[in-house]
């Protein structure tokens, strides 16, 4: 880690006869880490120190620097960090004009950077040497793993492989080197406990061209997955972390990882596959993949056709009748057994599949579809329309924000219905209705976006599904 001071203080130190001006400075307001710190990927030694390297976009650097996310005591501070694409070591170059305590102290940058990058953080000379010294490191991890072959929906690059390794030994050490990228690029992430039994990692690697790289392989992305016990004698598979490195995003590697995990789950008869706290984009990709799998899954087609017909023929506009847009109870279990899609994910995909089989130009069926989404969300938040299961939402007076403050409580079953009902004012009901519709609109947007992606990626499968339901 290099610290370079430049400007007035440095000049004064070089010329002791030069007189320095004395004055009163204002209170130090600090500078946000997001404004003065940049992170780059260096693919070779020539890119070290160059701001023309590939720039990473961390979701938020501020949260590493205290509660307010600011750095104090530096004038014109600039922090550049380069991460090796070969070994994942890091080098930090820090420059500033001067330091002064403006009332908030002077932030000690070294422990903060070490907290992010750990033992990966090295000096420039050592960092440059890692491109040659560590060139065989990833190759040894890949060689000890198992190459996974599967039928992917994306065009295959013959140089790209997915390798499965247990998180122990050299593979565990490689994961530790990847942790800083996880902390920087995945919001709310924390390192997994690699000492716990059942962890493994799927690496997306590419055979490097020897003319441009000293390493036999480059890591393009990875997924950390955990096998854990499911009663009485099966195993569930949870995706804990999945990341494609920024230089290689948009090339379908995340899709390959998810498809490979699904393939492993089916071939090894895993109970089901879950994802730990997925981001919106990961959920979008996951739902797109699962919907494509379900479109060619014959057991769901009769129930799907029946549901689509009901939406076309039922009139829900006057709310004199109701329709629950749920699959038969045994269908979710069939999907779990065959495709390893868990129930919650299947119900999410079920609504998307129904939307795909409706004519967007046919107003009645689309209105009915939205009404079913509305009823489901209302039931999840407030309880069912017929009984609410004793759940009540009551507007609460508050000096903070009277429009957003409310309380949810449950009443005992079996009591007087009149005693259990809380009278709501018309303006309260209007606000509640508005908030519900906003949630429904957001859910509809998510369904439409996934449906568009499925349509563009699987026209043949979609055609087969439509021919069954229409």
Coordinates of C-alpha atoms in Angstrom, one line a residue:
X1 CA 0.0 0.0 0.0
X2 CA 1.6 3.3 -1.1
X3 CA 0.9 6.6 0.5
X4 CA 2.0 9.7 -1.4
X5 CA 1.7 13.3 -0.1
X6 CA 1.9 16.1 -2.6
X7 CA 1.3 19.8 -2.6
X8 CA 2.0 22.6 -0.1
X9 CA 3.2 20.6 2.9
X10 CA 5.6 18.6 0.8
X11 CA 7.0 21.7 -0.8
X12 CA 7.4 23.4 2.6
X13 CA 9.3 20.4 4.0
X14 CA 11.7 20.5 1.0
X15 CA 12.4 24.2 1.6
X16 CA 12.7 25.0 5.3
X17 CA 13.2 28.7 4.6
X18 CA 9.8 29.0 2.9
X19 CA 7.3 30.5 5.3
X20 CA 4.0 28.8 5.8
X21 CA 0.8 30.8 6.1
X22 CA -1.1 30.4 9.3
X23 CA -4.9 30.6 9.3
X24 CA -8.1 29.2 10.7
X25 CA -9.7 26.4 8.7
X26 CA -13.3 25.5 8.7
X27 CA -14.8 22.4 10.3
X28 CA -13.9 19.3 8.3
X29 CA -17.0 18.0 6.6
X30 CA -15.1 14.9 5.3
X31 CA -15.4 13.2 2.0
X32 CA -17.4 10.2 1.1
X33 CA -15.5 7.0 0.2
X34 CA -17.6 6.7 -2.9
X35 CA -16.3 10.0 -4.2
X36 CA -12.5 9.4 -3.6
X37 CA -12.0 5.7 -4.0
X38 CA -11.9 3.6 -7.1
X39 CA -11.4 -0.1 -7.6
X40 CA -9.9 -1.7 -10.8
X41 CA -9.2 -5.2 -12.1
X42 CA -5.7 -5.7 -13.5
X43 CA -5.2 -8.5 -16.0
X44 CA -1.5 -8.1 -16.3
X45 CA 1.4 -6.2 -14.7
X46 CA 1.2 -3.4 -17.3
X47 CA -2.3 -2.4 -16.0
X48 CA -1.1 -1.9 -12.4
X49 CA -1.2 1.8 -11.6
X50 CA -3.2 2.6 -14.7
X51 CA -6.7 4.1 -14.4
X52 CA -7.4 2.7 -17.9
X53 CA -7.9 -0.7 -16.3
X54 CA -11.3 -2.3 -16.0
X55 CA -13.3 -0.3 -13.3
X56 CA -15.4 -2.2 -10.8
X57 CA -18.6 -0.6 -9.5
X58 CA -18.9 -1.5 -5.8
X59 CA -22.5 -1.1 -4.6
X60 CA -21.4 1.1 -1.7
X61 CA -17.9 1.9 -0.4
X62 CA -19.2 4.3 2.3
X63 CA -20.4 1.6 4.7
X64 CA -16.8 0.5 5.2
X65 CA -15.9 3.9 6.7
X66 CA -17.9 4.3 9.9
X67 CA -21.5 5.3 10.4
X68 CA -21.5 8.3 8.2
X69 CA -19.4 6.7 5.5
X70 CA -16.9 9.6 5.4
X71 CA -13.1 10.0 5.5
X72 CA -11.7 12.9 7.5
X73 CA -8.5 14.9 7.7
X74 CA -7.3 14.7 4.0
X75 CA -7.2 17.3 1.3
X76 CA -7.8 16.1 -2.3
X77 CA -7.6 12.4 -1.2
X78 CA -7.5 9.8 -3.9
X79 CA -7.5 6.1 -3.3
X80 CA -7.0 3.7 -6.2
X81 CA -7.1 -0.1 -5.6
X82 CA -6.1 -2.7 -8.2
X83 CA -7.1 -6.3 -7.9
X84 CA -5.3 -9.0 -9.8
X85 CA -7.5 -11.0 -12.1
X86 CA -4.9 -13.9 -11.8
X87 CA -4.4 -14.2 -8.0
X88 CA -6.9 -11.7 -6.5
X89 CA -4.2 -10.0 -4.5
X90 CA -4.8 -6.2 -4.1
X91 CA -2.6 -3.1 -4.2
X92 CA -3.7 0.3 -2.9
X93 CA -2.3 3.6 -4.1
X94 CA -3.2 6.5 -1.7
X95 CA -2.4 10.2 -2.6
X96 CA -3.3 13.5 -0.9
X97 CA -2.1 17.1 -0.7
X98 CA -2.1 17.4 3.1
X99 CA -3.6 16.2 6.3
X100 CA -5.1 18.2 9.2
X101 CA -7.4 17.6 12.1
X102 CA -10.5 19.7 11.4
X103 CA -12.3 18.5 14.4
X104 CA -13.1 14.9 13.4
X105 CA -9.6 13.5 13.6
X106 CA -7.7 11.9 10.7
X107 CA -9.1 8.7 9.4
X108 CA -6.6 5.8 9.6
X109 CA -7.0 4.3 6.1
X110 CA -4.8 1.2 6.5
X111 CA -7.0 -0.8 8.9
X112 CA -10.1 0.0 6.9
X113 CA -8.5 -1.3 3.7
X114 CA -7.1 -4.3 5.5
X115 CA -10.6 -5.0 6.8
X116 CA -11.8 -5.2 3.2
X117 CA -8.9 -6.9 1.5
X118 CA -7.3 -8.8 4.4
X119 CA -4.1 -10.6 3.6
X120 CA -4.7 -10.0 -0.1
X121 CA -3.5 -6.4 0.3
X122 CA 0.2 -6.2 -0.6
X123 CA 2.8 -3.7 -1.7
X124 CA 3.2 -2.8 -5.4
X125 CA 6.4 -4.8 -6.0
X126 CA 4.9 -7.9 -4.5
X127 CA 1.6 -7.3 -6.3
X128 CA 3.3 -7.2 -9.7
X129 CA 5.2 -10.4 -9.0
X130 CA 2.0 -12.3 -8.2
X131 CA 1.1 -12.3 -11.9
X132 CA 4.0 -14.7 -12.5
X133 CA 4.4 -16.3 -9.0
X134 CA 0.8 -17.2 -8.6
X135 CA 0.1 -18.3 -12.3
X136 CA -0.3 -22.0 -11.4
X137 CA -2.4 -21.5 -8.3
X138 CA -5.8 -21.4 -9.9
X139 CA -4.7 -24.2 -12.3
X140 CA -4.0 -26.5 -9.4
X141 CA -7.5 -25.8 -7.9
X142 CA -9.2 -26.5 -11.3
X143 CA -7.2 -29.7 -11.9
X144 CA -8.3 -31.1 -8.5
X145 CA -11.9 -30.4 -9.2
X146 CA -14.5 -32.1 -11.4
X147 CA -15.6 -30.6 -14.7
X148 CA -19.4 -30.5 -14.9
X149 CA -20.9 -31.3 -18.3
X150 CA -24.6 -30.4 -18.9
X151 CA -26.9 -29.3 -21.6
X152 CA -27.0 -25.5 -21.3
X153 CA -29.5 -23.3 -23.0
X154 CA -26.8 -20.8 -24.0
X155 CA -24.3 -21.1 -26.7
X156 CA -21.2 -22.8 -25.4
X157 CA -17.7 -21.4 -25.5
X158 CA -15.4 -24.4 -25.7
X159 CA -12.8 -22.6 -23.6
X160 CA -15.2 -22.0 -20.7
X161 CA -15.8 -24.8 -18.2
X162 CA -17.6 -25.1 -14.9
X163 CA -15.6 -26.9 -12.3
X164 CA -17.0 -28.3 -9.0
X165 CA -14.7 -28.3 -6.0
X166 CA -15.1 -28.9 -2.2
X167 CA -14.3 -26.0 -0.1
X168 CA -11.3 -27.3 1.6
X169 CA -7.5 -27.0 1.1
X170 CA -6.5 -24.9 -1.9
X171 CA -10.1 -24.3 -2.9
X172 CA -11.0 -22.9 0.5
X173 CA -7.9 -20.6 0.2
X174 CA -9.1 -19.4 -3.2
X175 CA -12.6 -18.6 -1.8
X176 CA -10.9 -16.5 0.9
X177 CA -9.2 -14.5 -1.8
X178 CA -12.5 -14.0 -3.5
X179 CA -14.2 -12.6 -0.3
X180 CA -13.2 -8.9 -1.0
X181 CA -15.0 -9.0 -4.3
X182 CA -18.0 -10.4 -2.6
X183 CA -17.9 -7.7 0.0
X184 CA -17.5 -5.0 -2.6
X185 CA -20.0 -6.2 -5.3
X186 CA -22.8 -8.0 -3.4
X187 CA -24.9 -5.8 -1.2
X188 CA -25.3 -7.1 2.4
X189 CA -23.0 -10.0 1.9
X190 CA -20.9 -11.7 4.5
X191 CA -18.2 -14.5 4.1
X192 CA -19.5 -18.0 4.6
X193 CA -18.1 -20.3 7.3
X194 CA -15.9 -22.6 5.3
X195 CA -15.2 -24.7 8.3
X196 CA -18.8 -25.9 8.3
X197 CA -19.4 -29.2 6.6
X198 CA -21.2 -29.4 3.3
X199 CA -19.8 -26.4 1.4
X200 CA -18.6 -26.6 -2.2
X201 CA -17.9 -24.1 -4.9
X202 CA -18.7 -24.1 -8.6
X203 CA -16.1 -22.1 -10.6
X204 CA -16.6 -20.7 -14.1
X205 CA -13.1 -20.8 -15.6
X206 CA -11.7 -20.1 -19.0
X207 CA -8.6 -21.6 -20.5
X208 CA -6.4 -18.5 -21.0
X209 CA -4.4 -17.8 -24.1
X210 CA -0.8 -18.2 -23.2
X211 CA 0.2 -15.2 -25.3
X212 CA -1.8 -12.8 -23.0
X213 CA -1.7 -14.5 -19.6
X214 CA 0.7 -16.4 -17.5
X215 CA -2.1 -18.4 -15.9
X216 CA -3.6 -21.5 -17.5
X217 CA -7.0 -20.5 -16.3
X218 CA -9.0 -17.4 -15.5
X219 CA -11.8 -17.3 -13.0
X220 CA -14.8 -15.7 -14.6
X221 CA -17.3 -16.3 -11.7
X222 CA -18.4 -18.7 -9.0
X223 CA -21.2 -19.9 -6.8
X224 CA -20.9 -21.1 -3.2
X225 CA -23.5 -23.8 -2.4
X226 CA -24.3 -25.7 0.8
X227 CA -25.7 -29.2 1.2
X228 CA -27.8 -29.5 4.3
X229 CA -29.8 -32.3 5.8
X230 CA -33.6 -32.6 5.1
X231 CA -35.6 -35.0 7.2
X232 CA -35.8 -38.0 7.0
X233 CA -33.0 -39.0 4.6
X234 CA -32.4 -36.4 1.9
X235 CA -30.4 -33.3 1.2
X236 CA -31.3 -29.7 0.2
X237 CA -29.1 -27.5 -1.9
X238 CA -28.9 -23.8 -1.0
X239 CA -27.1 -21.2 -3.2
X240 CA -25.5 -18.9 -0.7
X241 CA -23.4 -16.7 -3.0
X242 CA -23.2 -16.3 -6.7
X243 CA -21.0 -13.8 -8.5
X244 CA -19.8 -13.2 -12.1
X245 CA -16.8 -10.9 -12.2
X246 CA -17.6 -7.5 -13.8
X247 CA -15.2 -8.0 -16.9
X248 CA -17.2 -11.1 -17.8
X249 CA -20.7 -10.1 -17.0
X250 CA -23.3 -10.2 -19.8
X251 CA -21.8 -13.3 -21.3
X252 CA -24.3 -15.9 -19.8
X253 CA -22.0 -17.2 -17.1
X254 CA -24.5 -16.7 -14.3
X255 CA -27.1 -18.5 -16.4
X256 CA -24.6 -21.4 -16.8
X257 CA -24.0 -21.6 -13.1
X258 CA -27.7 -21.8 -12.3
X259 CA -28.4 -24.4 -15.0
X260 CA -25.5 -26.4 -13.7
X261 CA -26.8 -26.3 -10.1
X262 CA -30.2 -27.5 -11.4
X263 CA -28.5 -30.3 -13.3
X264 CA -26.7 -31.4 -10.2
X265 CA -29.8 -31.3 -8.1
X266 CA -31.7 -33.5 -10.6
X267 CA -28.9 -36.0 -11.2
X268 CA -28.2 -36.5 -7.5
X269 CA -31.8 -36.5 -6.4
X270 CA -31.5 -33.5 -4.2
X271 CA -34.7 -32.6 -2.3
X272 CA -34.9 -29.1 -3.8
X273 CA -32.9 -26.0 -4.6
X274 CA -33.2 -22.7 -2.7
X275 CA -31.4 -19.3 -2.9
X276 CA -30.4 -17.4 0.2
X277 CA -31.7 -13.8 0.0
X278 CA -31.4 -13.4 -3.9
X279 CA -31.1 -10.0 -5.4
X280 CA -33.9 -8.8 -7.7
X281 CA -31.8 -9.5 -10.8
X282 CA -30.8 -13.0 -9.6
X283 CA -34.4 -13.7 -8.9
X284 CA -35.3 -12.5 -12.4
X285 CA -32.8 -14.8 -14.0
X286 CA -33.8 -17.7 -11.8
X287 CA -37.5 -17.3 -12.6
X288 CA -36.7 -17.1 -16.3
X289 CA -34.8 -20.4 -16.2
X290 CA -37.4 -22.2 -14.1
X291 CA -40.3 -21.0 -16.3
X292 CA -38.5 -22.3 -19.4
X293 CA -38.0 -25.7 -17.7
X294 CA -41.7 -25.7 -16.7
X295 CA -42.9 -24.9 -20.2
X296 CA -41.7 -28.3 -21.4
X297 CA -42.9 -30.1 -18.3
X298 CA -45.9 -32.1 -19.4
X299 CA -47.5 -32.8 -16.0
X300 CA -48.4 -29.1 -15.5
X301 CA -50.0 -28.5 -18.8
X302 CA -53.6 -29.7 -18.1
X303 CA -53.9 -27.7 -14.9
X304 CA -52.3 -24.7 -16.6
X305 CA -54.8 -25.0 -19.5
X306 CA -57.7 -25.2 -17.1
X307 CA -56.6 -22.1 -15.2
X308 CA -56.2 -20.1 -18.3
X309 CA -59.7 -21.1 -19.5
X310 CA -61.2 -20.0 -16.1
X311 CA -59.5 -16.6 -16.4
X312 CA -61.0 -16.1 -19.9
X313 CA -64.5 -17.2 -18.9
X314 CA -64.9 -15.8 -15.3
X315 CA -66.0 -12.2 -14.7
X316 CA -64.3 -10.8 -11.7
X317 CA -64.8 -7.1 -12.6
X318 CA -67.9 -6.7 -10.3
X319 CA -66.3 -8.9 -7.6
X320 CA -69.4 -11.0 -7.3
X321 CA -67.3 -14.1 -7.8
X322 CA -63.8 -15.0 -6.8
X323 CA -61.1 -17.2 -8.4
X324 CA -57.9 -18.4 -6.7
X325 CA -55.0 -18.6 -9.2
X326 CA -53.3 -21.6 -7.5
X327 CA -52.2 -24.9 -8.9
X328 CA -53.6 -28.3 -7.6
X329 CA -52.0 -29.3 -4.3
X330 CA -50.2 -32.3 -5.7
X331 CA -48.7 -30.4 -8.6
X332 CA -46.2 -28.5 -6.5
X333 CA -44.9 -31.8 -5.1
X334 CA -44.6 -33.3 -8.5
X335 CA -42.5 -30.3 -9.7
X336 CA -40.3 -30.5 -6.6
X337 CA -39.7 -34.2 -7.1
X338 CA -38.9 -34.0 -10.8
X339 CA -37.4 -30.5 -11.3
X340 CA -36.2 -29.7 -7.7
X341 CA -38.0 -26.4 -7.8
X342 CA -39.2 -25.5 -4.2
X343 CA -42.9 -24.7 -3.6
X344 CA -42.5 -21.0 -3.1
X345 CA -40.5 -20.6 -6.4
X346 CA -43.0 -22.8 -8.3
X347 CA -46.0 -20.6 -7.1
X348 CA -44.1 -17.6 -8.4
X349 CA -43.4 -19.2 -11.7
X350 CA -47.0 -20.5 -11.9
X351 CA -48.4 -17.0 -12.2
X352 CA -45.8 -16.1 -14.8
X353 CA -46.7 -19.2 -16.9
X354 CA -50.4 -18.2 -16.7
X355 CA -49.6 -14.7 -17.9
X356 CA -47.6 -16.1 -20.8
X357 CA -50.6 -18.1 -21.9
X358 CA -53.0 -15.2 -21.8
X359 CA -53.7 -12.8 -24.7
X360 CA -52.5 -9.4 -23.5
X361 CA -55.0 -7.8 -25.9
X362 CA -57.9 -9.6 -24.3
X363 CA -58.9 -7.1 -21.6
X364 CA -61.2 -9.3 -19.6
X365 CA -58.7 -12.1 -19.0
X366 CA -55.9 -9.6 -18.1
X367 CA -58.2 -7.8 -15.7
X368 CA -59.1 -11.1 -14.1
X369 CA -55.4 -12.0 -13.8
X370 CA -54.6 -8.7 -12.0
X371 CA -57.6 -9.2 -9.7
X372 CA -56.2 -12.6 -8.7
X373 CA -52.8 -11.0 -8.0
X374 CA -54.5 -8.3 -6.0
X375 CA -56.5 -10.8 -3.9
X376 CA -53.3 -12.9 -3.2
X377 CA -51.3 -9.9 -2.0
X378 CA -54.2 -8.5 0.0
X379 CA -54.6 -11.9 1.7
X380 CA -50.8 -12.1 2.4
X381 CA -50.8 -8.6 4.0
X382 CA -54.3 -8.3 5.6
X383 CA -55.6 -11.9 5.6
X384 CA -58.2 -13.4 3.3
X385 CA -61.1 -11.3 2.1
X386 CA -63.6 -13.5 3.9
X387 CA -62.1 -13.8 7.3
X388 CA -58.7 -12.1 7.5
X389 CA -57.7 -14.9 9.9
X390 CA -58.1 -12.4 12.8
X391 CA -55.5 -10.1 11.3
X392 CA -56.2 -6.4 11.3
X393 CA -54.4 -3.3 10.0
X394 CA -55.1 -0.1 11.9
X395 CA -53.8 3.4 11.2
X396 CA -51.9 4.8 14.2
X397 CA -51.5 8.5 15.0
X398 CA -47.9 9.6 15.0
X399 CA -45.8 12.8 14.9
X400 CA -43.4 11.1 12.6
X401 CA -45.4 10.3 9.5
X402 CA -49.1 9.8 10.0
X403 CA -49.6 8.3 6.5
X404 CA -47.1 5.4 6.9
X405 CA -47.6 4.5 10.6
X406 CA -49.9 1.6 11.3
X407 CA -50.2 -1.5 13.5
X408 CA -51.0 -5.1 12.6
X409 CA -52.5 -7.3 15.3
X410 CA -54.4 -10.6 15.6
X411 CA -57.6 -11.3 17.4
X412 CA -58.6 -14.5 19.0
X413 CA -60.7 -16.9 17.0
X414 CA -64.2 -17.8 18.1
X415 CA -65.1 -14.4 19.6
X416 CA -67.9 -12.0 18.5
X417 CA -67.2 -10.9 15.0
X418 CA -68.4 -7.4 15.8
X419 CA -66.0 -7.1 18.7
X420 CA -63.1 -8.2 16.5
X421 CA -63.7 -5.7 13.7
X422 CA -61.9 -2.4 14.0
X423 CA -63.7 0.5 12.3
X424 CA -61.5 2.3 9.8
X425 CA -62.0 5.8 8.6
X426 CA -62.7 6.4 4.8
X427 CA -59.3 8.1 4.4
X428 CA -57.6 5.2 6.0
X429 CA -59.2 2.7 3.6
X430 CA -58.3 4.9 0.7
X431 CA -54.6 5.0 1.7
X432 CA -54.6 1.2 2.3
X433 CA -56.1 0.6 -1.1
X434 CA -53.6 2.9 -2.8
X435 CA -50.7 1.1 -1.1
X436 CA -52.0 -2.3 -2.1
X437 CA -52.4 -1.2 -5.7
X438 CA -48.8 0.1 -5.7
X439 CA -47.6 -3.4 -4.5
X440 CA -49.7 -5.1 -7.1
X441 CA -48.4 -2.8 -9.9
X442 CA -44.9 -3.6 -8.8
X443 CA -45.6 -7.4 -8.8
X444 CA -47.2 -7.1 -12.3
X445 CA -44.1 -5.3 -13.6
X446 CA -41.9 -8.2 -12.4
X447 CA -44.2 -10.8 -14.0
X448 CA -44.2 -8.9 -17.3
X449 CA -40.4 -8.5 -17.3
X450 CA -39.8 -12.2 -16.7
X451 CA -42.4 -13.2 -19.3
X452 CA -40.7 -11.0 -21.9
X453 CA -37.4 -12.7 -21.2
X454 CA -38.9 -16.2 -21.4
X455 CA -40.7 -15.3 -24.6
X456 CA -37.4 -14.1 -26.2
X457 CA -35.4 -17.1 -25.0
X458 CA -37.9 -19.9 -25.5
X459 CA -40.3 -19.3 -28.4
X460 CA -40.5 -23.0 -29.2
X461 CA -41.4 -24.1 -25.7
X462 CA -43.8 -21.2 -25.4
X463 CA -45.5 -22.3 -28.6
X464 CA -45.9 -25.8 -27.3
X465 CA -47.5 -24.5 -24.1
X466 CA -49.9 -22.2 -26.0
X467 CA -51.0 -25.0 -28.2
X468 CA -52.1 -27.0 -25.1
X469 CA -54.0 -24.1 -23.4
X470 CA -55.6 -22.3 -26.4

